[in-house]
GROMACS .gro file of C-alpha atoms in nm:
model
  452
    1MET     CA    1  -1.691  10.893 -13.335
    2PRO     CA    2  -1.774  10.904 -12.961
    3ALA     CA    3  -2.129  11.011 -12.885
    4GLY     CA    4  -2.159  11.381 -12.811
    5TRP     CA    5  -1.874  11.497 -13.034
    6GLN     CA    6  -1.957  11.723 -13.324
    7ARG     CA    7  -1.763  11.688 -13.646
    8PHE     CA    8  -1.681  12.022 -13.803
    9PRO     CA    9  -1.526  12.101 -14.143
   10SER     CA   10  -1.155  12.063 -14.081
   11TRP     CA   11  -1.010  12.043 -14.431
   12SER     CA   12  -0.879  11.704 -14.327
   13HIS     CA   13  -0.905  11.563 -14.680
   14ASP     CA   14  -0.624  11.669 -14.911
   15SER     CA   15  -0.853  11.695 -15.215
   16GLN     CA   16  -1.078  11.944 -15.037
   17THR     CA   17  -0.779  12.142 -14.919
   18GLU     CA   18  -0.614  12.165 -15.259
   19THR     CA   19  -0.944  12.256 -15.424
   20HIS     CA   20  -0.997  12.535 -15.172
   21ILE     CA   21  -0.647  12.675 -15.232
   22ALA     CA   22  -0.684  12.648 -15.609
   23ASN     CA   23  -1.017  12.833 -15.595
   24SER     CA   24  -0.855  13.107 -15.385
   25GLN     CA   25  -0.587  13.149 -15.651
   26ARG     CA   26  -0.840  13.159 -15.937
   27SER     CA   27  -1.037  13.422 -15.743
   28GLY     CA   28  -0.735  13.647 -15.744
   29PHE     CA   29  -0.616  13.586 -15.387
   30ALA     CA   30  -0.243  13.545 -15.340
   31LEU     CA   31  -0.151  13.277 -15.090
   32ALA     CA   32  -0.060  13.461 -14.772
   33SER     CA   33   0.272  13.364 -14.620
   34ALA     CA   34   0.214  13.496 -14.266
   35MET     CA   35   0.099  13.243 -14.007
   36ARG     CA   36   0.069  13.353 -13.645
   37PHE     CA   37  -0.054  13.135 -13.363
   38VAL     CA   38  -0.050  13.095 -12.987
   39HIS     CA   39   0.089  12.768 -12.850
   40VAL     CA   40  -0.033  12.663 -12.506
   41ALA     CA   41  -0.026  12.332 -12.320
   42ASP     CA   42  -0.105  12.164 -11.990
   43VAL     CA   43  -0.374  12.404 -11.872
   44HIS     CA   44  -0.517  12.143 -11.630
   45LEU     CA   45  -0.846  12.318 -11.567
   46ASP     CA   46  -1.029  12.194 -11.256
   47THR     CA   47  -0.718  12.066 -11.082
   48SER     CA   48  -0.824  11.973 -10.728
   49PHE     CA   49  -0.521  12.126 -10.550
   50ALA     CA   50  -0.578  11.881 -10.267
   51GLY     CA   51  -0.421  11.956  -9.932
   52ARG     CA   52  -0.481  12.331  -9.953
   53SER     CA   53  -0.736  12.528  -9.756
   54PRO     CA   54  -1.076  12.577  -9.924
   55THR     CA   55  -0.997  12.947  -9.981
   56VAL     CA   56  -0.661  12.876 -10.144
   57ARG     CA   57  -0.803  12.591 -10.354
   58ARG     CA   58  -1.081  12.815 -10.480
   59ARG     CA   59  -0.835  13.088 -10.578
   60LEU     CA   60  -0.601  12.845 -10.755
   61ARG     CA   61  -0.885  12.698 -10.962
   62GLU     CA   62  -1.006  13.046 -11.046
   63ALA     CA   63  -0.653  13.152 -11.141
   64SER     CA   64  -0.616  12.865 -11.388
   65ARG     CA   65  -0.927  12.992 -11.568
   66ASP     CA   66  -0.789  13.346 -11.553
   67ALA     CA   67  -0.468  13.225 -11.718
   68PHE     CA   68  -0.663  13.068 -12.004
   69ARG     CA   69  -0.874  13.383 -12.044
   70LEU     CA   70  -0.551  13.583 -12.074
   71THR     CA   71  -0.433  13.333 -12.338
   72VAL     CA   72  -0.747  13.403 -12.541
   73ASP     CA   73  -0.691  13.777 -12.491
   74LEU     CA   74  -0.337  13.734 -12.626
   75ALA     CA   75  -0.455  13.549 -12.938
   76ILE     CA   76  -0.713  13.818 -13.011
   77ARG     CA   77  -0.485  14.114 -12.934
   78GLU     CA   78  -0.200  13.979 -13.147
   79ASP     CA   79  -0.426  13.896 -13.444
   80ALA     CA   80  -0.332  13.530 -13.424
   81ASN     CA   81  -0.474  13.298 -13.687
   82ALA     CA   82  -0.494  13.004 -13.448
   83LEU     CA   83  -0.476  12.889 -13.089
   84LEU     CA   84  -0.305  12.550 -13.052
   85ILE     CA   85  -0.370  12.348 -12.734
   86ALA     CA   86  -0.117  12.065 -12.691
   87GLY     CA   87  -0.315  11.846 -12.453
   88ASP     CA   88  -0.427  11.832 -12.090
   89LEU     CA   89  -0.669  12.120 -12.124
   90PHE     CA   90  -0.855  11.949 -11.840
   91ASP     CA   91  -0.702  11.782 -11.536
   92GLY     CA   92  -0.939  11.486 -11.519
   93ASP     CA   93  -1.262  11.325 -11.624
   94ARG     CA   94  -1.491  11.555 -11.426
   95LEU     CA   95  -1.569  11.915 -11.520
   96SER     CA   96  -1.730  12.175 -11.301
   97PHE     CA   97  -2.029  12.355 -11.449
   98GLN     CA   98  -1.835  12.679 -11.413
   99THR     CA   99  -1.543  12.550 -11.623
  100GLU     CA  100  -1.774  12.408 -11.889
  101ARG     CA  101  -1.955  12.738 -11.933
  102PHE     CA  102  -1.629  12.933 -11.917
  103LEU     CA  103  -1.458  12.728 -12.188
  104LEU     CA  104  -1.743  12.754 -12.435
  105GLU     CA  105  -1.760  13.131 -12.381
  106GLN     CA  106  -1.386  13.165 -12.450
  107MET     CA  107  -1.407  12.955 -12.765
  108GLN     CA  108  -1.696  13.167 -12.886
  109ARG     CA  109  -1.486  13.480 -12.830
  110LEU     CA  110  -1.216  13.331 -13.051
  111GLU     CA  111  -1.474  13.238 -13.314
  112GLN     CA  112  -1.600  13.597 -13.324
  113HIS     CA  113  -1.247  13.716 -13.395
  114GLY     CA  114  -1.175  13.457 -13.664
  115VAL     CA  115  -0.930  13.250 -13.459
  116THR     CA  116  -0.917  12.877 -13.535
  117VAL     CA  117  -0.864  12.648 -13.237
  118VAL     CA  118  -0.686  12.314 -13.278
  119TYR     CA  119  -0.683  12.098 -12.966
  120ALA     CA  120  -0.502  11.764 -12.936
  121THR     CA  121  -0.608  11.562 -12.634
  122GLY     CA  122  -0.357  11.433 -12.377
  123ASN     CA  123  -0.342  11.170 -12.104
  124HIS     CA  124  -0.545  11.381 -11.857
  125ASP     CA  125  -0.819  11.464 -12.110
  126PRO     CA  126  -0.827  11.170 -12.355
  127GLY     CA  127  -1.090  11.148 -12.625
  128SER     CA  128  -1.246  10.824 -12.501
  129PRO     CA  129  -1.590  10.878 -12.345
  130LEU     CA  130  -1.493  10.617 -12.086
  131SER     CA  131  -1.183  10.793 -11.950
  132GLY     CA  132  -1.205  11.147 -12.085
  133PRO     CA  133  -1.383  11.458 -11.954
  134ARG     CA  134  -1.743  11.539 -12.029
  135LEU     CA  135  -1.785  11.596 -12.403
  136LEU     CA  136  -1.871  11.949 -12.506
  137ASN     CA  137  -2.051  12.097 -12.805
  138TRP     CA  138  -1.768  12.311 -12.933
  139PRO     CA  139  -1.834  12.601 -13.171
  140ALA     CA  140  -1.739  12.553 -13.536
  141ASN     CA  141  -1.394  12.713 -13.505
  142VAL     CA  142  -1.275  12.436 -13.270
  143HIS     CA  143  -1.115  12.121 -13.413
  144VAL     CA  144  -1.037  11.838 -13.171
  145ALA     CA  145  -0.794  11.554 -13.238
  146TRP     CA  146  -0.932  11.307 -12.986
  147ASP     CA  147  -0.758  10.984 -13.092
  148SER     CA  148  -0.487  10.839 -13.316
  149THR     CA  149  -0.665  10.949 -13.634
  150PRO     CA  150  -0.461  11.245 -13.765
  151LYS     CA  151  -0.634  11.571 -13.846
  152ARG     CA  152  -0.489  11.824 -14.090
  153ILE     CA  153  -0.652  12.163 -14.042
  154LEU     CA  154  -0.630  12.448 -14.291
  155ILE     CA  155  -0.557  12.778 -14.114
  156GLN     CA  156  -0.682  13.098 -14.272
  157ASN     CA  157  -0.624  13.465 -14.197
  158HIS     CA  158  -0.901  13.712 -14.123
  159GLU     CA  159  -0.954  13.772 -14.496
  160GLY     CA  160  -1.012  13.402 -14.556
  161GLU     CA  161  -0.676  13.346 -14.724
  162PRO     CA  162  -0.488  13.020 -14.651
  163VAL     CA  163  -0.180  13.075 -14.434
  164GLY     CA  164  -0.082  12.723 -14.324
  165PHE     CA  165  -0.179  12.386 -14.189
  166VAL     CA  166  -0.186  12.227 -13.844
  167SER     CA  167  -0.164  11.848 -13.822
  168ALA     CA  168  -0.271  11.703 -13.488
  169VAL     CA  169  -0.318  11.365 -13.325
  170GLY     CA  170  -0.459  11.297 -12.978
  171HIS     CA  171  -0.477  11.045 -12.696
  172ALA     CA  172  -0.774  10.808 -12.709
  173SER     CA  173  -0.701  10.684 -12.355
  174ASP     CA  174  -0.518  10.793 -12.044
  175GLN     CA  175  -0.253  10.522 -12.100
  176GLU     CA  176  -0.133  10.592 -12.454
  177LYS     CA  177   0.186  10.395 -12.518
  178ALA     CA  178   0.226  10.434 -12.896
  179ASP     CA  179   0.450  10.690 -13.065
  180LEU     CA  180   0.175  10.909 -13.207
  181SER     CA  181   0.422  11.136 -13.386
  182ARG     CA  182   0.479  10.869 -13.651
  183LEU     CA  183   0.110  10.866 -13.742
  184LEU     CA  184   0.114  11.222 -13.876
  185PRO     CA  185   0.147  11.229 -14.256
  186GLY     CA  186   0.446  11.420 -14.390
  187PRO     CA  187   0.397  11.786 -14.484
  188LYS     CA  188   0.341  11.881 -14.846
  189GLY     CA  189   0.275  12.199 -15.036
  190ASP     CA  190   0.408  12.552 -15.007
  191LEU     CA  191   0.236  12.670 -14.690
  192PRO     CA  192   0.383  12.646 -14.339
  193GLU     CA  193   0.308  12.316 -14.165
  194VAL     CA  194   0.278  12.278 -13.787
  195ALA     CA  195   0.247  11.954 -13.587
  196LEU     CA  196   0.052  11.949 -13.260
  197LEU     CA  197   0.105  11.668 -13.009
  198HIS     CA  198   0.099  11.576 -12.639
  199THR     CA  199   0.409  11.359 -12.598
  200GLN     CA  200   0.706  11.270 -12.386
  201VAL     CA  201   1.017  11.331 -12.593
  202HIS     CA  202   1.278  11.104 -12.437
  203SER     CA  203   1.558  11.361 -12.424
  204SER     CA  204   1.355  11.651 -12.285
  205LEU     CA  205   1.433  11.821 -11.956
  206GLY     CA  206   1.192  11.700 -11.686
  207ALA     CA  207   1.073  11.399 -11.887
  208ASP     CA  208   1.161  11.170 -11.596
  209LYS     CA  209   0.896  11.344 -11.385
  210HIS     CA  210   0.618  11.248 -11.628
  211HIS     CA  211   0.482  10.915 -11.744
  212ALA     CA  212   0.613  10.801 -12.082
  213TYR     CA  213   0.281  10.851 -12.261
  214ALA     CA  214   0.295  10.878 -12.643
  215PRO     CA  215   0.678  10.865 -12.627
  216SER     CA  216   0.864  11.011 -12.923
  217GLU     CA  217   1.220  11.059 -13.048
  218LEU     CA  218   1.363  11.404 -13.111
  219THR     CA  219   1.562  11.293 -13.414
  220TYR     CA  220   1.243  11.178 -13.586
  221LEU     CA  221   1.059  11.502 -13.507
  222ILE     CA  222   1.344  11.707 -13.652
  223ARG     CA  223   1.355  11.504 -13.975
  224SER     CA  224   0.976  11.495 -14.026
  225GLY     CA  225   0.960  11.813 -14.235
  226PHE     CA  226   0.728  12.021 -14.016
  227ASP     CA  227   0.809  12.388 -13.967
  228TYR     CA  228   0.718  12.378 -13.596
  229TRP     CA  229   0.631  12.112 -13.339
  230ALA     CA  230   0.389  12.241 -13.073
  231LEU     CA  231   0.430  12.001 -12.782
  232GLY     CA  232   0.269  11.942 -12.445
  233HIS     CA  233   0.303  11.700 -12.149
  234VAL     CA  234   0.638  11.807 -12.001
  235HIS     CA  235   0.571  12.111 -11.784
  236VAL     CA  236   0.912  12.274 -11.830
  237ARG     CA  237   0.919  12.533 -12.112
  238GLN     CA  238   1.205  12.443 -12.346
  239ASP     CA  239   1.332  12.439 -12.703
  240LEU     CA  240   1.438  12.087 -12.795
  241SER     CA  241   1.544  12.201 -13.141
  242VAL     CA  242   1.585  12.538 -13.309
  243ASN     CA  243   1.586  12.427 -13.673
  244PRO     CA  244   1.309  12.332 -13.696
  245PRO     CA  245   1.161  12.452 -13.367
  246VAL     CA  246   1.053  12.159 -13.149
  247VAL     CA  247   0.907  12.332 -12.847
  248TYR     CA  248   0.738  12.256 -12.517
  249ALA     CA  249   0.530  12.554 -12.407
  250GLY     CA  250   0.539  12.431 -12.047
  251SER     CA  251   0.235  12.438 -11.823
  252LEU     CA  252   0.015  12.747 -11.848
  253MET     CA  253   0.016  12.783 -11.468
  254GLY     CA  254   0.205  12.594 -11.201
  255ARG     CA  255   0.024  12.325 -11.002
  256THR     CA  256   0.286  12.240 -10.738
  257HIS     CA  257   0.604  12.384 -10.591
  258THR     CA  258   0.806  12.199 -10.855
  259ASP     CA  259   0.651  12.423 -11.125
  260THR     CA  260   0.866  12.727 -11.053
  261GLY     CA  261   0.929  13.036 -11.264
  262PRO     CA  262   0.695  13.241 -11.483
  263ARG     CA  263   0.437  13.040 -11.676
  264GLY     CA  264   0.234  13.128 -11.983
  265ALA     CA  265   0.205  13.075 -12.359
  266LEU     CA  266   0.415  13.113 -12.672
  267LEU     CA  267   0.336  13.352 -12.957
  268VAL     CA  268   0.473  13.212 -13.282
  269ASP     CA  269   0.511  13.389 -13.618
  270LEU     CA  270   0.604  13.176 -13.920
  271SER     CA  271   0.614  13.462 -14.169
  272ASP     CA  272   0.977  13.371 -14.227
  273ARG     CA  273   0.986  12.992 -14.222
  274GLU     CA  274   1.365  12.994 -14.210
  275ALA     CA  275   1.370  13.216 -13.900
  276PRO     CA  276   1.045  13.179 -13.701
  277GLU     CA  277   0.977  13.434 -13.429
  278ILE     CA  278   0.886  13.272 -13.096
  279SER     CA  279   0.818  13.484 -12.790
  280PHE     CA  280   0.714  13.377 -12.441
  281ARG     CA  281   0.434  13.568 -12.272
  282ALA     CA  282   0.393  13.529 -11.894
  283LEU     CA  283   0.022  13.490 -11.823
  284ALA     CA  284  -0.019  13.288 -11.502
  285PRO     CA  285  -0.156  13.509 -11.223
  286ILE     CA  286  -0.006  13.279 -10.958
  287ARG     CA  287   0.357  13.167 -10.931
  288TRP     CA  288   0.507  12.888 -10.723
  289GLU     CA  289   0.853  12.924 -10.571
  290THR     CA  290   1.073  12.753 -10.311
  291ILE     CA  291   1.347  12.930 -10.117
  292THR     CA  292   1.602  12.784  -9.879
  293VAL     CA  293   1.678  13.006  -9.580
  294ASP     CA  294   1.996  12.939  -9.379
  295HIS     CA  295   2.230  13.141  -9.154
  296LEU     CA  296   1.969  13.122  -8.878
  297GLU     CA  297   2.213  13.130  -8.585
  298GLY     CA  298   2.073  13.465  -8.471
  299ALA     CA  299   1.706  13.370  -8.515
  300ASP     CA  300   1.634  13.305  -8.147
  301SER     CA  301   1.277  13.438  -8.149
  302LEU     CA  302   0.975  13.420  -8.379
  303ASP     CA  303   1.015  13.784  -8.482
  304ARG     CA  304   1.383  13.746  -8.567
  305LEU     CA  305   1.313  13.424  -8.758
  306GLU     CA  306   1.045  13.599  -8.964
  307GLN     CA  307   1.278  13.893  -9.031
  308ARG     CA  308   1.546  13.656  -9.163
  309ILE     CA  309   1.295  13.480  -9.389
  310GLU     CA  310   1.153  13.811  -9.514
  311ALA     CA  311   1.504  13.934  -9.603
  312ALA     CA  312   1.580  13.609  -9.789
  313TRP     CA  313   1.253  13.630  -9.983
  314ARG     CA  314   1.314  13.994 -10.075
  315THR     CA  315   1.660  13.907 -10.211
  316PHE     CA  316   1.520  13.611 -10.405
  317SER     CA  317   1.218  13.788 -10.555
  318GLU     CA  318   1.416  14.093 -10.666
  319GLY     CA  319   1.627  13.866 -10.885
  320GLN     CA  320   1.331  13.699 -11.055
  321GLU     CA  321   1.178  13.779 -11.392
  322PRO     CA  322   0.881  14.001 -11.301
  323THR     CA  323   0.523  13.892 -11.361
  324ALA     CA  324   0.266  14.170 -11.338
  325ASN     CA  325   0.032  14.141 -11.038
  326ALA     CA  326   0.142  13.785 -10.964
  327GLU     CA  327   0.033  13.616 -10.644
  328TRP     CA  328   0.277  13.377 -10.479
  329MET     CA  329   0.262  13.024 -10.348
  330ILE     CA  330   0.580  13.003 -10.139
  331ARG     CA  331   0.757  12.708  -9.980
  332VAL     CA  332   1.018  12.805  -9.722
  333ARG     CA  333   1.278  12.541  -9.643
  334LEU     CA  334   1.482  12.617  -9.331
  335ALA     CA  335   1.836  12.481  -9.314
  336GLY     CA  336   2.142  12.480  -9.093
  337PRO     CA  337   2.194  12.568  -8.726
  338CYS     CA  338   1.901  12.744  -8.558
  339PRO     CA  339   1.833  12.815  -8.188
  340LEU     CA  340   1.463  12.738  -8.250
  341TRP     CA  341   1.528  12.402  -8.415
  342GLN     CA  342   1.341  12.207  -8.148
  343GLU     CA  343   1.037  12.437  -8.148
  344LEU     CA  344   1.019  12.405  -8.526
  345GLN     CA  345   0.975  12.027  -8.502
  346ASP     CA  346   0.625  12.099  -8.370
  347GLU     CA  347   0.362  12.114  -8.648
  348GLU     CA  348   0.151  12.370  -8.463
  349ASN     CA  349   0.449  12.607  -8.438
  350ARG     CA  350   0.523  12.568  -8.809
  351ASP     CA  351   0.158  12.642  -8.889
  352VAL     CA  352   0.172  12.962  -8.682
  353LEU     CA  353   0.491  13.067  -8.861
  354ALA     CA  354   0.339  12.990  -9.202
  355ARG     CA  355   0.023  13.191  -9.129
  356GLU     CA  356   0.222  13.493  -9.018
  357LEU     CA  357   0.457  13.466  -9.315
  358THR     CA  358   0.157  13.471  -9.548
  359GLU     CA  359   0.093  13.825  -9.424
  360VAL     CA  360   0.458  13.929  -9.398
  361LEU     CA  361   0.544  13.812  -9.751
  362ALA     CA  362   0.206  13.918  -9.899
  363ALA     CA  363   0.163  13.564 -10.036
  364LEU     CA  364  -0.142  13.359 -10.121
  365ASP     CA  365  -0.006  13.070  -9.916
  366VAL     CA  366   0.317  12.970  -9.738
  367VAL     CA  367   0.442  12.626  -9.638
  368VAL     CA  368   0.731  12.590  -9.392
  369ILE     CA  369   0.962  12.286  -9.403
  370ALA     CA  370   1.211  12.240  -9.120
  371ASP     CA  371   1.367  11.901  -9.191
  372ARG     CA  372   1.718  12.038  -9.247
  373ILE     CA  373   1.774  12.248  -8.936
  374HIS     CA  374   1.972  12.137  -8.631
  375PRO     CA  375   2.102  12.279  -8.302
  376VAL     CA  376   2.369  12.547  -8.293
  377ILE     CA  377   2.683  12.344  -8.221
  378PRO     CA  378   3.042  12.473  -8.162
  379ILE     CA  379   3.198  12.278  -8.451
  380HIS     CA  380   3.553  12.398  -8.383
  381ASP     CA  381   3.542  12.253  -8.031
  382HIS     CA  382   3.426  11.914  -8.157
  383ARG     CA  383   3.667  11.893  -8.450
  384VAL     CA  384   3.960  11.830  -8.212
  385ARG     CA  385   3.792  11.535  -8.039
  386THR     CA  386   3.960  11.197  -8.067
  387ASP     CA  387   3.638  10.998  -8.115
  388VAL     CA  388   3.426  10.921  -8.423
  389LEU     CA  389   3.271  11.271  -8.422
  390GLY     CA  390   3.608  11.444  -8.431
  391ALA     CA  391   3.742  11.213  -8.702
  392THR     CA  392   3.428  11.265  -8.914
  393LEU     CA  393   3.444  11.644  -8.889
  394ARG     CA  394   3.813  11.645  -8.976
  395LEU     CA  395   3.749  11.422  -9.278
  396VAL     CA  396   3.469  11.650  -9.399
  397GLU     CA  397   3.694  11.953  -9.365
  398SER     CA  398   3.976  11.780  -9.551
  399VAL     CA  399   3.750  11.682  -9.843
  400ARG     CA  400   3.591  12.027  -9.856
  401ARG     CA  401   3.933  12.195  -9.880
  402GLY     CA  402   4.039  11.959 -10.158
  403GLU     CA  403   4.315  11.806  -9.944
  404GLN     CA  404   4.156  11.463  -9.981
  405ARG     CA  405   3.963  11.334 -10.281
  406VAL     CA  406   3.677  11.086 -10.279
  407ILE     CA  407   3.813  10.890 -10.574
  408THR     CA  408   3.650  10.566 -10.464
  409LEU     CA  409   3.297  10.703 -10.520
  410ALA     CA  410   3.144  10.590 -10.849
  411PRO     CA  411   2.923  10.846 -11.031
  412GLY     CA  412   2.643  10.590 -11.041
  413SER     CA  413   2.623  10.594 -10.660
  414LEU     CA  414   2.542  10.967 -10.652
  415GLY     CA  415   2.195  11.089 -10.740
  416GLY     CA  416   2.287  11.440 -10.848
  417VAL     CA  417   2.574  11.384 -11.091
  418THR     CA  418   2.596  11.194 -11.419
  419SER     CA  419   2.948  11.280 -11.538
  420GLN     CA  420   3.215  11.009 -11.535
  421ASP     CA  421   3.487  11.267 -11.473
  422PRO     CA  422   3.639  11.207 -11.125
  423ALA     CA  423   3.703  11.582 -11.090
  424VAL     CA  424   3.331  11.654 -11.143
  425VAL     CA  425   3.236  11.391 -10.886
  426ASP     CA  426   3.488  11.535 -10.640
  427ALA     CA  427   3.355  11.890 -10.688
  428TYR     CA  428   2.999  11.769 -10.644
  429VAL     CA  429   3.079  11.596 -10.315
  430ARG     CA  430   3.263  11.904 -10.186
  431GLU     CA  431   2.956  12.112 -10.262
  432LEU     CA  432   2.734  11.866 -10.073
  433LEU     CA  433   2.962  11.890  -9.771
  434GLN     CA  434   2.979  12.268  -9.774
  435ASP     CA  435   2.747  12.311  -9.475
  436ALA     CA  436   2.731  11.953  -9.352
  437ASP     CA  437   2.934  11.989  -9.030
  438GLY     CA  438   2.645  12.093  -8.810
  439GLU     CA  439   2.406  11.830  -8.939
  440LEU     CA  440   2.665  11.554  -8.900
  441ALA     CA  441   2.751  11.669  -8.551
  442ALA     CA  442   2.384  11.685  -8.450
  443ARG     CA  443   2.326  11.329  -8.572
  444LEU     CA  444   2.632  11.190  -8.395
  445LEU     CA  445   2.564  11.379  -8.073
  446GLY     CA  446   2.205  11.258  -8.055
  447SER     CA  447   1.863  11.417  -8.081
  448GLU     CA  448   1.935  11.683  -7.818
  449GLY     CA  449   2.247  11.809  -7.997
  450GLU     CA  450   2.444  11.800  -7.670
  451THR     CA  451   2.766  12.001  -7.667
  452SER     CA  452   2.951  11.830  -7.385
   0.00000   0.00000   0.00000
């Protein structure tokens, strides 16, 4: 055991577990069938949020702690028997004093309310003292799976009755390559059994954006016999299987603009093992979103540009799933013809626009990207030209209308389509070319977008 870890009673030995259950039965207790827990993953406390202003970085780090505090509140309010943490509780090997004190206080709150915590380490917070975060003296309700040695934890309700088991295995290093799922012993007995693991399931959505640490196969997880797989590592919330549930909770709070949508934790009730109840609870106080703003032909001043962006943001945000009191980290990507395209190539001008949009959109922070805008060009006048520009614009129009098909394009040569169906490839290309006239004309006319 690494120095600094405390070993707590975890009912890891089957003989102890069965003896405890047998004693409960002899004492007149019926084995309770209800098992309720909160599943959370990828908290990434103390993320640096590099590249942001000191004020924004401070708020983001504070918000990640707020999100975890709300997770603890949820477990207590919903009378959960356990809180399961599927890895990457920390972002790296260094902890701030504030986070250390905060975490221990939250775990003590859970202990006071009879909530068991099972925490399986991940690649950002491995159990090794050489590559993991500073080791903490957890209270007795916290059970940590810090390496490839499986732990099987008996979960009890507030009356001390057994309600289920959680089997967990963790990452000993930040480069775990083994399939840890196959190290967990098969479930046995009559109580619900839950598996807890930080893993990259090969078939999961977004797996390609994460390193293949502790890779696992969905077919094996489904056949393993567990009633629920509580997974972490992939930041996209998703159900890989319904029967049994194999579930990524997603990250507790977004860390970059790729982590869009509401973020939070899952409340799971295994009272009916044949039909588990799983509900998502949005908890992150900060949300990250990206909007693309086009139709900028009339945005010929800073005020009119801001008005167009504000209108686009209002339309976007009204269609989103609400999150109470959420703050926003917004990335605005400008696209298409714009009279101010040249001014927006200047970083200082983009910074001014971003600062003003922070106030206009009531956001925590705004980033403006202007790599897809171009001059306002009279496309119809250029389409009749007899040179390369005219021929290119006519070809684009012909493909877009479906009059000419791009049958020579192989699906493998296109990054956004995987189907082998030529019709799907053709539709995808037409979509790409939907607003491409102006950009093509600007490139062929030169950097000034001349119209002669």
